[in-house]
CSV table of N, CA and C in Angstrom, one decimal:
chain,number,residue,atom,x,y,z
F,221,MET,N,-0.5,-4.4,4.3
F,221,MET,CA,-1.8,-4.6,3.8
F,221,MET,C,-2.6,-5.5,4.7
F,222,GLU,N,-2.0,-6.5,5.2
F,222,GLU,CA,-2.7,-7.4,6.1
F,222,GLU,C,-3.2,-6.7,7.3
F,223,LYS,N,-2.4,-5.8,7.9
F,223,LYS,CA,-2.9,-5.1,9.1
F,223,LYS,C,-4.1,-4.2,8.7
F,224,GLU,N,-4.1,-3.6,7.6
F,224,GLU,CA,-5.2,-2.8,7.1
F,224,GLU,C,-6.5,-3.7,7.0
F,225,GLU,N,-6.3,-4.8,6.4
F,225,GLU,CA,-7.5,-5.7,6.2
F,225,GLU,C,-8.0,-6.3,7.5
F,226,ARG,N,-7.0,-6.6,8.5
F,226,ARG,CA,-7.4,-7.3,9.7
F,226,ARG,C,-7.7,-6.4,10.8
F,227,VAL,N,-7.1,-5.1,10.8
F,227,VAL,CA,-7.3,-4.2,12.0
F,227,VAL,C,-8.0,-2.9,11.6
F,228,LEU,N,-7.4,-2.2,10.7
F,228,LEU,CA,-7.9,-0.8,10.4
F,228,LEU,C,-9.3,-0.9,9.8
F,229,PHE,N,-9.5,-1.6,8.7
F,229,PHE,CA,-10.8,-1.6,8.0
F,229,PHE,C,-12.0,-2.2,8.9
F,230,PRO,N,-11.7,-3.3,9.6
F,230,PRO,CA,-12.8,-3.8,10.5
F,230,PRO,C,-13.1,-2.8,11.6
F,231,TYR,N,-12.1,-2.0,12.1
F,231,TYR,CA,-12.3,-1.0,13.1
F,231,TYR,C,-13.2,0.1,12.6
F,232,ILE,N,-12.9,0.5,11.4
F,232,ILE,CA,-13.7,1.6,10.8
F,232,ILE,C,-15.1,1.1,10.5
F,233,ARG,N,-15.3,-0.2,10.1
F,233,ARG,CA,-16.6,-0.7,9.9
F,233,ARG,C,-17.4,-0.7,11.2
F,234,GLU,N,-16.7,-1.1,12.3
F,234,GLU,CA,-17.4,-1.1,13.6
F,234,GLU,C,-17.8,0.3,14.0
F,235,LEU,N,-16.9,1.3,13.8
F,235,LEU,CA,-17.3,2.7,14.1
F,235,LEU,C,-18.6,3.1,13.3
F,236,VAL,N,-18.6,2.8,12.1
F,236,VAL,CA,-19.8,3.1,11.3
F,236,VAL,C,-21.0,2.3,11.7
F,237,ARG,N,-20.9,1.0,12.0
F,237,ARG,CA,-22.0,0.2,12.3
F,237,ARG,C,-22.6,0.6,13.7
F,238,THR,N,-21.8,0.9,14.7
F,238,THR,CA,-22.3,1.2,16.0
F,238,THR,C,-22.6,2.7,16.2
F,239,GLU,N,-22.1,3.5,15.3
F,239,GLU,CA,-22.3,4.9,15.4
F,239,GLU,C,-21.8,5.4,16.8
F,240,VAL,N,-20.9,4.7,17.4
F,240,VAL,CA,-20.3,5.1,18.7
F,240,VAL,C,-19.1,6.0,18.4
F,241,ARG,N,-19.2,7.2,19.0
F,241,ARG,CA,-18.1,8.2,18.7
F,241,ARG,C,-17.1,8.2,19.8
F,242,SER,N,-17.3,7.4,20.9
F,242,SER,CA,-16.4,7.4,22.0
F,242,SER,C,-15.2,6.4,21.9
F,243,LEU,N,-15.3,5.6,20.8
F,243,LEU,CA,-14.2,4.6,20.6
F,243,LEU,C,-12.9,5.4,20.4
F,244,PRO,N,-11.8,4.8,20.7
F,244,PRO,CA,-10.5,5.5,20.4
F,244,PRO,C,-10.4,6.0,19.0
F,245,SER,N,-9.7,7.0,18.8
F,245,SER,CA,-9.6,7.6,17.5
F,245,SER,C,-9.0,6.7,16.4
F,246,VAL,N,-9.4,6.9,15.2
F,246,VAL,CA,-8.9,6.1,14.1
F,246,VAL,C,-7.6,6.8,13.5
F,247,HIS,N,-7.3,8.0,14.0
F,247,HIS,CA,-6.2,8.8,13.5
F,247,HIS,C,-4.9,8.0,13.6
F,248,ALA,N,-4.6,7.4,14.7
F,248,ALA,CA,-3.4,6.7,15.0
F,248,ALA,C,-3.1,5.6,14.0
F,249,PRO,N,-4.1,4.7,13.8
F,249,PRO,CA,-3.9,3.6,12.8
F,249,PRO,C,-3.7,4.2,11.3
F,250,ILE,N,-4.4,5.2,11.0
F,250,ILE,CA,-4.2,5.8,9.7
F,250,ILE,C,-2.8,6.4,9.5
F,251,TYR,N,-2.4,7.1,10.6
F,251,TYR,CA,-1.0,7.7,10.6
F,251,TYR,C,0.0,6.6,10.4
F,252,VAL,N,-0.1,5.5,11.1
F,252,VAL,CA,0.8,4.4,10.9
F,252,VAL,C,0.8,3.8,9.5
F,253,MET,N,-0.4,3.7,9.0
F,253,MET,CA,-0.6,3.1,7.6
F,253,MET,C,0.1,4.0,6.6
F,254,GLU,N,-0.1,5.3,6.7
F,254,GLU,CA,0.6,6.3,5.8
F,254,GLU,C,2.1,6.2,5.9
F,255,HIS,N,2.6,6.1,7.1
F,255,HIS,CA,4.1,5.9,7.2
F,255,HIS,C,4.6,4.6,6.6
F,256,GLU,N,3.8,3.6,6.8
F,256,GLU,CA,4.1,2.3,6.2
F,256,GLU,C,4.1,2.4,4.6
F,257,HIS,N,3.2,3.2,4.1
F,257,HIS,CA,3.1,3.4,2.7
F,257,HIS,C,4.4,4.1,2.2
F,258,GLU,N,4.8,5.1,2.9
F,258,GLU,CA,6.1,5.8,2.6
F,258,GLU,C,7.3,4.8,2.6
F,259,TYR,N,7.3,4.0,3.6
F,259,TYR,CA,8.4,3.0,3.7
F,259,TYR,C,8.4,2.0,2.6
F,260,VAL,N,7.3,1.5,2.3
F,260,VAL,CA,7.1,0.5,1.2
F,260,VAL,C,7.4,1.2,-0.1
F,261,GLY,N,7.0,2.4,-0.3
F,261,GLY,CA,7.3,3.1,-1.5
F,261,GLY,C,8.8,3.3,-1.7
F,262,GLU,N,9.5,3.6,-0.7
F,262,GLU,CA,11.0,3.7,-0.8
F,262,GLU,C,11.6,2.3,-1.1
F,263,LEU,N,11.1,1.2,-0.5
F,263,LEU,CA,11.6,-0.1,-0.8
F,263,LEU,C,11.4,-0.5,-2.3
F,264,ILE,N,10.2,-0.2,-2.8
F,264,ILE,CA,10.0,-0.5,-4.2
F,264,ILE,C,10.9,0.3,-5.2
F,265,LYS,N,11.2,1.5,-4.8
F,265,LYS,CA,12.1,2.4,-5.6
F,265,LYS,C,13.5,1.7,-5.6
F,266,LYS,N,13.9,1.2,-4.4
F,266,LYS,CA,15.2,0.6,-4.4
F,266,LYS,C,15.2,-0.7,-5.2
F,267,ILE,N,14.2,-1.5,-5.2
F,267,ILE,CA,14.1,-2.7,-6.0
F,267,ILE,C,14.1,-2.3,-7.4
F,268,ARG,N,13.4,-1.3,-7.8
F,268,ARG,CA,13.4,-0.8,-9.2
F,268,ARG,C,14.8,-0.4,-9.7
F,269,THR,N,15.5,0.3,-8.8
F,269,THR,CA,16.9,0.7,-9.1
F,269,THR,C,17.8,-0.5,-9.3
F,270,LEU,N,17.7,-1.5,-8.3
F,270,LEU,CA,18.6,-2.7,-8.4
F,270,LEU,C,18.3,-3.5,-9.6
F,271,CYS,N,17.0,-3.5,-10.1
F,271,CYS,CA,16.6,-4.3,-11.2
F,271,CYS,C,16.7,-3.4,-12.5
F,272,LYS,N,17.4,-2.3,-12.5
F,272,LYS,CA,17.6,-1.5,-13.7
F,272,LYS,C,16.3,-1.1,-14.3
F,273,GLY,N,15.3,-0.7,-13.5
F,273,GLY,CA,14.0,-0.2,-14.0
F,273,GLY,C,13.1,-1.3,-14.5
F,274,PHE,N,13.4,-2.5,-14.1
F,274,PHE,CA,12.6,-3.7,-14.5
F,274,PHE,C,12.7,-3.9,-16.0
F,275,THR,N,13.8,-3.5,-16.6
F,275,THR,CA,14.0,-3.7,-18.0
F,275,THR,C,14.9,-4.9,-18.3
F,276,SER,N,14.4,-5.8,-19.0
F,276,SER,CA,15.2,-7.0,-19.3
F,276,SER,C,16.2,-6.7,-20.4
F,277,GLN,N,17.4,-7.1,-20.1
F,277,GLN,CA,18.5,-6.9,-21.0
F,277,GLN,C,18.7,-8.0,-22.0
F,278,ASP,N,19.3,-7.8,-23.1
F,278,ASP,CA,19.6,-8.9,-24.1
F,278,ASP,C,20.4,-9.9,-23.3
F,279,GLY,N,20.1,-11.2,-23.5
F,279,GLY,CA,20.8,-12.3,-22.9
F,279,GLY,C,20.1,-12.8,-21.6
F,280,HIS,N,19.1,-12.0,-21.1
F,280,HIS,CA,18.3,-12.5,-20.0
F,280,HIS,C,17.4,-13.6,-20.4
F,281,CYS,N,17.2,-14.6,-19.6
F,281,CYS,CA,16.3,-15.6,-19.9
F,281,CYS,C,14.8,-15.2,-19.8
F,282,GLU,N,13.9,-16.0,-20.2
F,282,GLU,CA,12.5,-15.6,-20.2
F,282,GLU,C,12.0,-15.5,-18.7
F,283,GLN,N,12.6,-16.2,-17.8
F,283,GLN,CA,12.2,-16.1,-16.4
F,283,GLN,C,12.5,-14.8,-15.8
F,284,VAL,N,13.7,-14.2,-16.2
F,284,VAL,CA,14.1,-12.9,-15.7
F,284,VAL,C,13.1,-11.8,-16.3
F,285,ALA,N,12.8,-11.9,-17.6
F,285,ALA,CA,11.8,-11.0,-18.2
F,285,ALA,C,10.5,-11.1,-17.5
F,286,PHE,N,10.0,-12.4,-17.2
F,286,PHE,CA,8.8,-12.6,-16.5
F,286,PHE,C,8.8,-11.9,-15.1
F,287,ALA,N,9.9,-12.2,-14.4
F,287,ALA,CA,10.0,-11.6,-13.0
F,287,ALA,C,10.0,-10.1,-13.1
F,288,PHE,N,10.7,-9.5,-14.0
F,288,PHE,CA,10.7,-8.0,-14.1
F,288,PHE,C,9.3,-7.5,-14.5
F,289,ASN,N,8.6,-8.2,-15.4
F,289,ASN,CA,7.3,-7.8,-15.7
F,289,ASN,C,6.3,-7.9,-14.5
F,290,THR,N,6.5,-9.0,-13.8
F,290,THR,CA,5.6,-9.2,-12.6
F,290,THR,C,5.9,-8.1,-11.5
F,291,LEU,N,7.2,-7.8,-11.3
F,291,LEU,CA,7.6,-6.7,-10.4
F,291,LEU,C,7.0,-5.3,-10.8
F,292,SER,N,7.0,-5.1,-12.1
F,292,SER,CA,6.5,-3.8,-12.6
F,292,SER,C,5.0,-3.8,-12.4
F,293,GLU,N,4.3,-4.9,-12.6
F,293,GLU,CA,2.8,-4.9,-12.3
F,293,GLU,C,2.6,-4.7,-10.9
F,294,PHE,N,3.4,-5.4,-10.0
F,294,PHE,CA,3.2,-5.2,-8.6
F,294,PHE,C,3.4,-3.7,-8.2
F,295,GLU,N,4.4,-3.1,-8.7
F,295,GLU,CA,4.7,-1.7,-8.4
F,295,GLU,C,3.5,-0.8,-8.8
F,296,GLN,N,2.9,-1.1,-10.0
F,296,GLN,CA,1.7,-0.3,-10.4
F,296,GLN,C,0.5,-0.5,-9.4
F,297,ASP,N,0.3,-1.8,-9.1
F,297,ASP,CA,-0.7,-2.1,-8.1
F,297,ASP,C,-0.5,-1.4,-6.8
F,298,LEU,N,0.7,-1.4,-6.3
F,298,LEU,CA,1.1,-0.8,-5.1
F,298,LEU,C,0.8,0.7,-5.1
F,299,ILE,N,1.3,1.3,-6.2
F,299,ILE,CA,1.1,2.8,-6.3
F,299,ILE,C,-0.4,3.1,-6.3
F,300,TRP,N,-1.2,2.3,-7.0
F,300,TRP,CA,-2.7,2.5,-7.0
F,300,TRP,C,-3.3,2.3,-5.6
F,301,HIS,N,-2.9,1.3,-4.9
F,301,HIS,CA,-3.3,1.0,-3.6
F,301,HIS,C,-3.1,2.2,-2.7
F,302,ILE,N,-1.8,2.7,-2.7
F,302,ILE,CA,-1.4,3.8,-1.8
F,302,ILE,C,-2.2,5.0,-2.2
F,303,HIS,N,-2.4,5.3,-3.5
F,303,HIS,CA,-3.1,6.5,-3.9
F,303,HIS,C,-4.6,6.4,-3.4
F,304,LEU,N,-5.2,5.3,-3.6
F,304,LEU,CA,-6.6,5.1,-3.1
F,304,LEU,C,-6.8,5.4,-1.7
F,305,GLU,N,-5.9,4.8,-0.9
F,305,GLU,CA,-6.0,5.0,0.6
F,305,GLU,C,-5.6,6.4,1.0
F,306,ASN,N,-4.5,6.9,0.5
F,306,ASN,CA,-4.0,8.2,1.0
F,306,ASN,C,-4.8,9.4,0.4
F,307,ASN,N,-5.4,9.3,-0.8
F,307,ASN,CA,-6.0,10.4,-1.4
F,307,ASN,C,-7.5,10.3,-1.6
F,308,ILE,N,-8.1,9.1,-1.5
F,308,ILE,CA,-9.5,8.9,-1.6
F,308,ILE,C,-10.1,8.5,-0.3
F,309,LEU,N,-9.7,7.4,0.3
F,309,LEU,CA,-10.3,7.0,1.6
F,309,LEU,C,-10.0,7.9,2.7
F,310,PHE,N,-8.7,8.3,2.9
F,310,PHE,CA,-8.3,9.1,4.0
F,310,PHE,C,-7.6,10.4,3.6
F,311,PRO,N,-8.2,11.3,2.8
F,311,PRO,CA,-7.5,12.4,2.3
F,311,PRO,C,-7.1,13.5,3.3
F,312,ASP,N,-7.8,13.5,4.5
F,312,ASP,CA,-7.6,14.6,5.4
F,312,ASP,C,-6.7,14.2,6.6
F,313,TYR,N,-6.0,13.1,6.5
F,313,TYR,CA,-5.1,12.6,7.5
F,313,TYR,C,-3.7,12.9,7.2
């Protein structure tokens, strides 16, 4: 996400601001971003599996329940982030 905020989105803003069409294509950074989304999606699936679906079992302390809840919220935010970029901002790439 940091590369998107520091590289991709400022680059797109510059394209729009200058209306220059001769700048290098934005396709390559978007392609990289989408592959990173796939990679991170697979990582969060592995984390979910290792954490037994982020479900706190009897006997877990409150900190474990809090951590699982936080991971679940992160996963939902990540899914929403990826959906917005892949399907709303850059649907044709």
